[in-house]
Short mmCIF file of C-alpha atoms and ligand atoms in Angstrom, two decimals:
data_model
loop_
_atom_site.label_atom_id
_atom_site.label_comp_id
_atom_site.label_asym_id
_atom_site.label_seq_id
_atom_site.Cartn_x
_atom_site.Cartn_y
_atom_site.Cartn_z
CA MET U 4 19.89 3.48 6.98
CA ASN U 5 22.17 1.20 5.06
CA ILE U 6 21.50 -2.31 3.80
CA LEU U 7 25.09 -3.46 4.36
CA GLU U 8 24.86 -2.44 8.02
CA ILE U 9 21.56 -4.33 8.34
CA ILE U 10 23.02 -7.51 6.82
CA THR U 11 26.10 -7.22 9.02
CA LYS U 12 24.01 -6.65 12.13
CA LYS U 13 22.04 -9.86 11.52
CA LYS U 14 25.26 -11.66 10.64
CA ASN U 15 26.51 -10.65 14.10
CA LYS U 16 23.33 -12.06 15.68
CA GLN U 17 21.97 -8.66 16.67
CA GLU U 18 18.26 -7.84 16.72
CA LEU U 19 16.86 -5.84 13.81
CA SER U 20 14.32 -3.12 14.56
CA TYR U 21 10.96 -2.74 12.82
CA ALA U 22 12.39 0.22 10.89
CA GLU U 23 15.44 -1.74 9.72
CA LEU U 24 13.35 -4.72 8.60
CA GLU U 25 10.97 -2.38 6.82
CA TYR U 26 13.81 -0.54 5.11
CA ALA U 27 15.37 -3.77 3.84
CA PHE U 28 12.24 -5.68 2.82
CA MET U 29 10.16 -2.80 1.43
CA GLY U 30 13.29 -1.54 -0.33
CA PHE U 31 13.58 -4.96 -1.96
CA LEU U 32 9.91 -4.88 -2.98
CA HIS U 33 10.41 -1.46 -4.56
CA LYS U 34 13.55 -2.70 -6.34
CA GLN U 35 15.90 -0.38 -4.39
CA ILE U 36 17.61 -3.39 -2.80
CA PRO U 37 18.84 -5.93 -5.38
CA ASP U 38 18.28 -9.69 -5.24
CA TYR U 39 21.86 -10.43 -4.16
CA GLN U 40 21.67 -8.23 -1.06
CA MET U 41 18.26 -9.59 -0.10
CA SER U 42 19.59 -13.14 -0.61
CA ALA U 43 22.47 -12.35 1.76
CA LEU U 44 20.07 -10.99 4.36
CA LEU U 45 17.78 -14.03 4.01
CA MET U 46 20.77 -16.33 4.41
CA THR U 47 21.89 -14.59 7.63
CA ILE U 48 18.30 -14.95 8.88
CA CYS U 49 18.34 -18.67 8.05
CA LEU U 50 21.62 -19.11 9.90
CA ASN U 51 20.88 -16.92 12.93
CA GLU U 52 17.06 -16.91 12.94
CA LEU U 53 14.68 -14.11 13.81
CA ASN U 54 13.55 -13.64 17.38
CA GLU U 55 9.85 -13.36 18.24
CA LYS U 56 9.86 -9.58 18.17
CA GLU U 57 11.43 -9.57 14.71
CA ILE U 58 8.94 -12.20 13.49
CA PHE U 59 5.96 -10.14 14.67
CA ALA U 60 7.45 -7.05 13.05
CA LEU U 61 8.16 -8.76 9.75
CA THR U 62 4.68 -10.38 9.62
CA ASP U 63 3.20 -6.91 10.02
CA ILE U 64 5.44 -5.48 7.28
CA PHE U 65 4.47 -8.31 4.90
CA ILE U 66 0.74 -7.83 5.59
CA LYS U 67 0.97 -4.06 5.10
CA SER U 68 2.87 -4.43 1.83
CA GLY U 69 -0.55 -4.91 0.20
CA GLU U 70 -4.26 -4.84 0.91
CA VAL U 71 -6.09 -6.82 3.57
CA ARG U 72 -9.21 -8.61 2.42
CA ASP U 73 -12.38 -8.21 4.45
CA LEU U 74 -14.24 -11.51 4.51
CA THR U 75 -16.89 -10.37 6.99
CA LYS U 76 -19.27 -9.66 4.09
CA VAL U 77 -19.15 -13.33 3.00
CA ASP U 78 -22.46 -15.11 3.37
CA GLY U 79 -21.29 -18.18 5.26
CA VAL U 80 -18.40 -19.38 7.40
CA CYS U 81 -14.86 -19.06 6.01
CA VAL U 82 -12.10 -21.49 6.90
CA ASP U 83 -8.53 -21.70 5.66
CA LYS U 84 -5.68 -24.20 5.85
CA HIS U 85 -2.01 -24.07 5.03
CA SER U 86 0.77 -26.61 5.06
CA THR U 87 4.35 -25.83 5.98
CA GLY U 88 5.30 -27.82 2.91
CA GLY U 89 6.42 -31.28 2.07
CA VAL U 90 7.21 -33.61 -0.81
CA GLY U 91 4.05 -34.63 -2.68
CA ASP U 92 1.73 -32.50 -0.53
CA LYS U 93 -1.42 -31.95 -2.58
CA THR U 94 -3.85 -31.85 0.35
CA THR U 95 -5.33 -28.42 -0.52
CA LEU U 96 -6.66 -29.74 -3.82
CA VAL U 97 -8.62 -32.39 -1.93
CA ILE U 98 -9.65 -30.46 1.18
CA GLY U 99 -10.88 -27.29 -0.59
CA PRO U 100 -13.56 -29.18 -2.58
CA ILE U 101 -14.54 -31.26 0.48
CA VAL U 102 -15.14 -28.33 2.81
CA ALA U 103 -16.89 -26.33 0.07
CA THR U 104 -19.19 -29.34 -0.52
CA CYS U 105 -19.98 -29.21 3.21
CA GLY U 106 -21.12 -25.59 2.82
CA LEU U 107 -18.06 -23.79 4.16
CA LYS U 108 -16.15 -21.15 2.19
CA MET U 109 -12.45 -21.55 1.58
CA PRO U 110 -10.72 -18.54 -0.02
CA LYS U 111 -7.20 -19.90 -0.17
CA MET U 112 -3.98 -18.12 -1.01
CA SER U 113 -1.06 -20.42 -1.87
CA GLY U 114 2.49 -20.17 -3.16
CA ARG U 115 4.58 -21.80 -5.86
CA GLY U 116 7.27 -24.41 -5.22
CA LEU U 117 9.68 -23.71 -2.39
CA GLY U 118 13.05 -25.46 -2.57
CA LEU U 119 12.44 -29.18 -2.86
CA THR U 120 8.76 -28.94 -1.96
CA GLY U 121 6.19 -28.36 -4.68
CA GLY U 122 3.68 -25.51 -4.39
CA THR U 123 -0.08 -25.60 -4.94
CA ILE U 124 0.06 -22.72 -7.42
CA ASP U 125 2.48 -24.60 -9.69
CA LYS U 126 0.26 -27.68 -9.45
CA LEU U 127 -2.80 -25.66 -10.45
CA GLU U 128 -0.94 -24.01 -13.31
CA SER U 129 -0.25 -27.45 -14.76
CA ILE U 130 -3.95 -27.40 -15.75
CA PRO U 131 -4.01 -25.55 -19.09
CA GLY U 132 -5.76 -22.18 -18.82
CA PHE U 133 -5.99 -22.16 -15.00
CA GLN U 134 -5.92 -18.56 -13.68
CA VAL U 135 -4.17 -18.17 -10.31
CA GLU U 136 -4.94 -14.45 -10.17
CA LEU U 137 -8.58 -13.39 -10.14
CA THR U 138 -10.15 -9.94 -10.37
CA GLU U 139 -12.04 -8.79 -7.25
CA GLU U 140 -15.35 -9.55 -8.99
CA GLU U 141 -14.20 -13.05 -9.96
CA PHE U 142 -12.90 -13.76 -6.46
CA TRP U 143 -16.21 -12.89 -4.79
CA ALA U 144 -18.23 -14.67 -7.47
CA GLY U 145 -16.08 -17.81 -7.07
CA LEU U 146 -16.57 -17.81 -3.33
CA LYS U 147 -20.32 -17.46 -3.76
CA GLU U 148 -20.81 -19.91 -6.62
CA VAL U 149 -18.16 -22.55 -5.87
CA GLY U 150 -17.21 -21.95 -2.23
CA PHE U 151 -13.52 -22.65 -2.92
CA VAL U 152 -11.10 -20.34 -4.70
CA ASN U 153 -7.33 -20.76 -4.80
CA VAL U 154 -5.19 -17.79 -5.78
CA SER U 155 -1.55 -16.77 -5.53
CA GLN U 156 -0.01 -13.78 -3.84
CA SER U 157 -0.29 -10.79 -6.18
CA ALA U 158 0.76 -7.19 -6.67
CA LYS U 159 -2.22 -6.33 -4.43
CA LEU U 160 -2.19 -9.09 -1.80
CA VAL U 161 1.04 -9.68 0.15
CA PRO U 162 3.26 -8.62 -2.79
CA LEU U 163 6.23 -8.82 -0.43
CA ASP U 164 5.65 -12.53 0.14
CA LYS U 165 5.34 -13.06 -3.61
CA GLU U 166 8.79 -11.52 -4.20
CA VAL U 167 10.60 -12.90 -1.13
CA TYR U 168 9.11 -16.37 -1.66
CA ALA U 169 10.37 -16.49 -5.27
CA LEU U 170 13.85 -15.54 -4.08
CA ARG U 171 13.88 -17.99 -1.16
CA ASP U 172 12.95 -20.78 -3.57
CA VAL U 173 16.19 -20.42 -5.51
CA SER U 174 18.65 -19.14 -2.90
CA GLY U 175 18.70 -21.98 -0.37
CA THR U 176 16.84 -19.85 2.17
CA THR U 177 13.66 -21.80 2.67
CA GLU U 178 14.43 -23.43 5.99
CA SER U 179 13.90 -20.76 8.62
CA ILE U 180 11.13 -21.13 11.19
CA GLY U 181 10.73 -17.35 11.31
CA LEU U 182 10.57 -16.84 7.54
CA ILE U 183 8.09 -19.70 7.12
CA ALA U 184 5.86 -18.32 9.89
CA VAL U 185 5.97 -14.80 8.41
CA SER U 186 5.23 -16.09 4.92
CA ILE U 187 2.29 -18.28 5.93
CA MET U 188 0.67 -16.04 8.50
CA SER U 189 0.95 -12.87 6.40
CA LYS U 190 -0.86 -14.67 3.54
CA LYS U 191 -3.57 -15.94 5.86
CA ILE U 192 -4.17 -12.63 7.62
CA ALA U 193 -4.03 -10.50 4.45
CA GLY U 194 -6.45 -12.99 2.89
CA GLY U 195 -8.92 -12.21 5.68
CA ALA U 196 -8.92 -15.68 7.33
CA ARG U 197 -10.38 -15.97 10.84
CA ASN U 198 -10.31 -19.79 11.27
CA ILE U 199 -6.98 -21.22 10.23
CA LEU U 200 -5.65 -24.77 10.36
CA ILE U 201 -1.91 -25.14 9.92
CA ASP U 202 -0.61 -28.55 8.93
CA VAL U 203 2.89 -28.57 10.39
CA LYS U 204 5.12 -31.14 8.72
CA TYR U 205 8.53 -32.17 9.96
CA GLY U 206 11.08 -34.70 8.74
CA ASN U 207 13.45 -35.18 5.85
CA GLY U 208 10.72 -34.47 3.28
CA ALA U 209 9.66 -31.20 4.93
CA LEU U 210 11.07 -27.71 5.43
CA LEU U 211 11.05 -28.20 9.22
CA LYS U 212 13.35 -31.07 10.13
CA THR U 213 12.66 -32.00 13.75
CA LYS U 214 9.72 -32.40 16.11
CA GLU U 215 11.20 -29.65 18.30
CA GLU U 216 11.20 -27.26 15.35
CA ALA U 217 7.62 -28.25 14.51
CA ASN U 218 6.50 -27.60 18.11
CA ALA U 219 8.26 -24.24 18.21
CA PHE U 220 6.68 -23.33 14.88
CA ALA U 221 3.19 -24.33 16.07
CA ASN U 222 3.53 -22.14 19.19
CA LEU U 223 4.76 -19.26 17.10
CA VAL U 224 1.88 -19.25 14.60
CA LYS U 225 -0.62 -19.46 17.46
CA LYS U 226 1.00 -16.38 19.03
CA ILE U 227 0.83 -14.51 15.71
CA GLY U 228 -2.83 -15.55 15.44
CA GLU U 229 -3.54 -14.13 18.91
CA LYS U 230 -2.02 -10.79 17.90
CA TYR U 231 -4.44 -10.53 14.99
CA GLN U 232 -7.36 -12.11 16.87
CA VAL U 233 -7.65 -15.08 14.53
CA LYS U 234 -8.21 -18.69 15.57
CA VAL U 235 -5.20 -20.87 14.70
CA GLN U 236 -5.17 -24.64 15.16
CA THR U 237 -2.20 -26.80 14.31
CA ILE U 238 -1.72 -30.46 13.44
CA ILE U 239 1.82 -31.75 13.72
CA ASP U 240 2.78 -34.69 11.51
CA SER U 241 6.07 -36.35 10.65
CA MET U 242 7.03 -36.56 7.02
CA ASN U 243 9.87 -38.80 6.05
CA ILE U 244 8.14 -40.46 3.13
CA PRO U 245 6.42 -38.60 0.28
CA LEU U 246 2.78 -37.71 0.77
CA GLY U 247 0.93 -40.02 -1.61
CA ASN U 248 2.16 -41.88 -4.67
CA ASN U 249 2.53 -39.04 -7.19
CA ILE U 250 5.23 -36.38 -7.13
CA GLY U 251 5.25 -33.73 -9.87
CA ASN U 252 2.78 -31.00 -10.74
CA ALA U 253 0.27 -32.56 -13.18
CA LEU U 254 0.72 -35.98 -11.56
CA GLU U 255 -0.26 -34.52 -8.19
CA VAL U 256 -3.43 -32.98 -9.62
CA ILE U 257 -4.28 -36.43 -10.98
CA GLU U 258 -3.74 -38.03 -7.57
CA ALA U 259 -5.91 -35.39 -5.88
CA MET U 260 -8.68 -36.26 -8.36
CA ASP U 261 -8.18 -39.96 -7.66
CA ILE U 262 -8.66 -39.34 -3.94
CA LEU U 263 -11.78 -37.30 -4.57
CA GLN U 264 -13.03 -40.26 -6.60
CA GLY U 265 -12.44 -42.73 -3.78
CA LYS U 266 -8.76 -43.77 -3.81
CA GLN U 267 -7.84 -45.03 -0.32
CA GLY U 268 -4.59 -44.81 1.62
CA TYR U 269 -2.57 -42.72 4.05
CA LEU U 270 -3.01 -39.49 2.08
CA THR U 271 -6.79 -39.93 1.96
CA ASP U 272 -6.81 -40.47 5.73
CA LEU U 273 -4.76 -37.32 6.26
CA CYS U 274 -7.03 -35.25 3.99
CA LEU U 275 -10.12 -36.48 5.85
CA LYS U 276 -8.46 -35.64 9.17
CA LEU U 277 -7.60 -32.10 8.04
CA ALA U 278 -11.02 -31.54 6.47
CA ALA U 279 -12.75 -32.87 9.62
CA ASN U 280 -10.80 -30.39 11.75
CA LEU U 281 -11.77 -27.51 9.47
CA ILE U 282 -15.45 -28.51 9.43
CA SER U 283 -15.47 -28.93 13.19
CA MET U 284 -13.79 -25.53 13.63
CA GLY U 285 -16.07 -23.79 11.11
CA TYR U 286 -19.39 -25.16 12.41
CA ASN U 287 -18.32 -25.60 16.03
CA ILE U 288 -19.29 -29.28 15.94
CA SER U 289 -17.45 -32.41 17.06
CA TYR U 290 -14.51 -33.79 15.10
CA GLU U 291 -16.46 -37.04 14.53
CA LYS U 292 -19.39 -35.18 12.93
CA GLY U 293 -16.95 -33.22 10.80
CA TYR U 294 -15.22 -36.44 9.75
CA ASN U 295 -18.51 -38.06 8.71
CA MET U 296 -19.43 -34.99 6.67
CA ALA U 297 -16.02 -35.02 4.95
CA GLN U 298 -16.32 -38.73 4.16
CA GLU U 299 -19.84 -38.30 2.80
CA ALA U 300 -18.62 -35.46 0.55
CA ILE U 301 -16.27 -37.93 -1.12
CA THR U 302 -18.48 -41.02 -1.23
CA SER U 303 -21.40 -39.06 -2.69
CA GLY U 304 -19.15 -37.89 -5.54
CA LYS U 305 -20.06 -34.28 -4.70
CA ALA U 306 -16.53 -33.23 -3.70
CA TYR U 307 -15.18 -34.44 -7.05
CA GLN U 308 -17.89 -32.49 -8.88
CA LYS U 309 -16.94 -29.47 -6.76
CA PHE U 310 -13.31 -29.85 -7.82
CA LEU U 311 -14.36 -29.83 -11.49
CA LYS U 312 -16.52 -26.75 -10.92
CA PHE U 313 -13.63 -25.00 -9.13
CA VAL U 314 -11.20 -25.71 -11.99
CA LYS U 315 -13.71 -24.55 -14.59
CA PHE U 316 -14.47 -21.38 -12.64
CA GLN U 317 -10.77 -20.45 -12.61
CA LYS U 318 -10.71 -21.10 -16.38
CA GLY U 319 -8.77 -24.37 -16.29
CA ASP U 320 -9.47 -27.11 -18.83
CA ILE U 321 -8.99 -30.39 -16.95
CA THR U 322 -9.46 -32.40 -20.16
CA LYS U 323 -6.17 -30.91 -21.38
CA LEU U 324 -4.12 -31.87 -18.30
CA LYS U 325 -1.09 -33.76 -19.62
CA VAL U 326 1.77 -35.81 -18.26
CA SER U 327 4.89 -36.56 -20.25
CA PRO U 328 4.41 -39.46 -22.69
CA ASN U 329 8.01 -40.59 -22.01
CA THR U 330 8.45 -42.93 -19.08
CA LEU U 331 11.20 -44.97 -17.46
CA GLU U 332 10.68 -47.75 -14.96
CA VAL U 333 12.84 -48.22 -11.89
CA LYS U 334 12.93 -51.90 -10.96
CA SER U 335 14.00 -53.51 -7.74
CA ASN U 336 17.13 -55.63 -7.69
CA GLU U 337 16.32 -56.77 -4.16
CA GLU U 338 13.56 -58.77 -2.52
CA GLY U 339 11.89 -58.06 0.80
CA ILE U 340 9.61 -55.66 2.61
CA LEU U 341 9.61 -52.00 1.60
CA LYS U 342 10.69 -50.36 4.86
CA ASP U 343 11.35 -46.78 3.79
CA ILE U 344 10.98 -44.35 0.90
CA ASP U 345 13.35 -41.44 1.49
CA ALA U 346 11.34 -38.29 0.76
CA HIS U 347 14.42 -36.08 0.45
CA LYS U 348 16.01 -38.33 -2.18
CA ILE U 349 12.70 -38.56 -4.04
CA ALA U 350 12.50 -34.75 -4.04
CA LYS U 351 16.05 -34.49 -5.41
CA LEU U 352 15.10 -36.95 -8.14
CA ALA U 353 11.97 -34.89 -8.92
CA SER U 354 14.17 -31.80 -9.12
CA GLN U 355 16.47 -33.52 -11.65
CA LEU U 356 13.45 -34.44 -13.74
CA GLY U 357 12.48 -30.72 -13.87
CA CYS U 358 9.65 -30.45 -11.33
CA PHE U 359 11.15 -27.44 -9.54
CA ARG U 360 13.00 -24.23 -10.42
CA ASN U 361 16.75 -23.70 -10.08
CA ASN U 362 16.54 -19.99 -10.77
CA LYS U 363 13.78 -17.39 -10.87
CA GLU U 364 13.55 -17.34 -14.65
CA GLU U 365 13.42 -21.10 -15.16
CA LYS U 366 10.21 -22.60 -16.50
CA ILE U 367 9.24 -25.81 -14.78
CA ASP U 368 8.05 -28.84 -16.68
CA TYR U 369 4.52 -29.58 -15.45
CA GLY U 370 4.29 -33.02 -17.04
CA VAL U 371 7.31 -34.70 -15.45
CA GLY U 372 7.52 -36.49 -12.11
CA ILE U 373 7.45 -39.77 -10.27
CA VAL U 374 4.74 -42.30 -9.53
CA LEU U 375 5.55 -44.63 -6.65
CA LYS U 376 4.30 -48.12 -7.40
CA LYS U 377 4.88 -49.72 -4.02
CA ASN U 378 3.66 -48.62 -0.62
CA LEU U 379 5.44 -48.91 2.71
CA GLY U 380 5.15 -52.40 4.16
CA GLU U 381 4.48 -54.06 0.79
CA TYR U 382 6.49 -57.12 -0.26
CA VAL U 383 8.77 -56.46 -3.21
CA ASN U 384 10.09 -59.14 -5.55
CA GLN U 385 13.24 -58.79 -7.57
CA GLY U 386 12.32 -57.08 -10.87
CA ASP U 387 9.16 -55.43 -9.50
CA ILE U 388 8.63 -51.85 -10.58
CA LEU U 389 9.31 -49.52 -7.66
CA CYS U 390 8.42 -46.32 -9.47
CA THR U 391 7.77 -44.89 -12.89
CA LEU U 392 9.61 -41.74 -13.91
CA TYR U 393 7.80 -39.35 -16.26
CA VAL U 394 10.65 -37.70 -18.13
CA LYS U 395 11.16 -35.12 -20.83
CA ASP U 396 13.76 -37.27 -22.55
CA VAL U 397 14.31 -41.00 -21.98
CA ASN U 398 18.08 -40.49 -22.26
CA ILE U 399 18.10 -38.39 -19.07
CA LYS U 400 20.93 -39.24 -16.67
CA VAL U 401 19.75 -39.12 -13.08
CA ASP U 402 21.97 -39.19 -10.02
CA LYS U 403 22.18 -42.89 -9.04
CA GLU U 404 22.23 -41.90 -5.33
CA CYS U 405 18.66 -40.60 -5.63
CA LEU U 406 17.51 -43.96 -6.93
CA LYS U 407 18.64 -45.45 -3.63
CA CYS U 408 15.56 -43.99 -1.98
CA PHE U 409 13.89 -47.37 -1.42
CA LYS U 410 14.93 -49.37 1.64
CA ILE U 411 14.03 -53.05 1.20
CA GLU U 412 14.72 -55.51 3.99
CA GLY U 413 14.10 -59.06 5.10
CA GLY U 414 13.79 -60.81 1.77
CA ASN U 415 14.61 -64.39 0.89
CA ILE U 416 17.62 -63.67 -1.34
N1 URA V 1361 4.35 -22.21 2.74
C1 URA V 1361 4.43 -20.87 2.61
O1 URA V 1361 3.48 -20.22 2.18
N2 URA V 1361 5.56 -20.27 2.97
C2 URA V 1361 6.62 -20.93 3.45
O2 URA V 1361 7.61 -20.31 3.76
C3 URA V 1361 6.52 -22.33 3.58
C4 URA V 1361 5.38 -22.96 3.22
#
């Protein structure tokens, strides 16, 4: 077999066999296929997509690239959730502690940033000392003692996703329904999940752009679930504005803590909805009962305490979480109602501030980011602060186009 022939075949929109996909992807994992050839193959996949047969084959190859965890020995019910990714999405950091407070177990495997969407693992690593890889003993102890553990892909668990994901992040190859489905479902199945909730986001702040793509994706992950006899539920949500007020790694951890301490708003509602679905799925109870349990976990303060316990268990020191001391304020020169906050432009701004990687070697700056000061529908006066930028250097020059992310209409001037 020959990698050039495989790339060319996909370029010509021909189907790749299991053996060809295995040769290319496992060859890449074993460093026999270099980054540039894998990037070319990923790009042809993004342009021409994988068909269902190829997606099933590649999911299987990803799963078999490492070990598969057996969660049947867990004392309790395990649930898992995953988001297809979006700007400011920090839902896992809220939902994990909620469902663990409600007695469920959530052994979660996440990824780093992907393109212009941040990743849970990067967010967690903004907490000094936080370990995203645990030994087997630590993993099982965490599940028993805390009920929520959050780890990354590793040399043992879906190593192929770890490598391909890192390359997709910096090669403009994030936006393929097939690659996203393979990446998410291989992590879930290798992690041993049996009850999975997938939060499918579409819109200009998400990897999937249209409702049609989101529907196709939801059907696909359910079919993959059937193949592996796991229960997959999906929630489809549009995402054209950022999820929450904070964008940036440490800032997003702070917002997750704020929600666990009672902050209200759209993101809190979404987290409660997702947690309620997981609780209802895990205990086989009604959504309403699950919702009440999720709400009680927050109002009692127990979910916040669970978050602190989770961070401490994975060796993070939350007291040392830092954001950049340098800030810039973006003020409105218009008056009116805030009609839109363009998530894609906000993400590009976050990228310029240093929230994401531009190449595999680049270190991201955990303390930089954006805090939105106005919510959709709010009245804005001229001179009001629209957002605060947390920057490395106050002399930073940001692309003026990205600052045009706020649409203000219907004012008196
Ligand atoms: N989350 C993942 O784990 N993989 C993707 O490809 C997208 C979102």
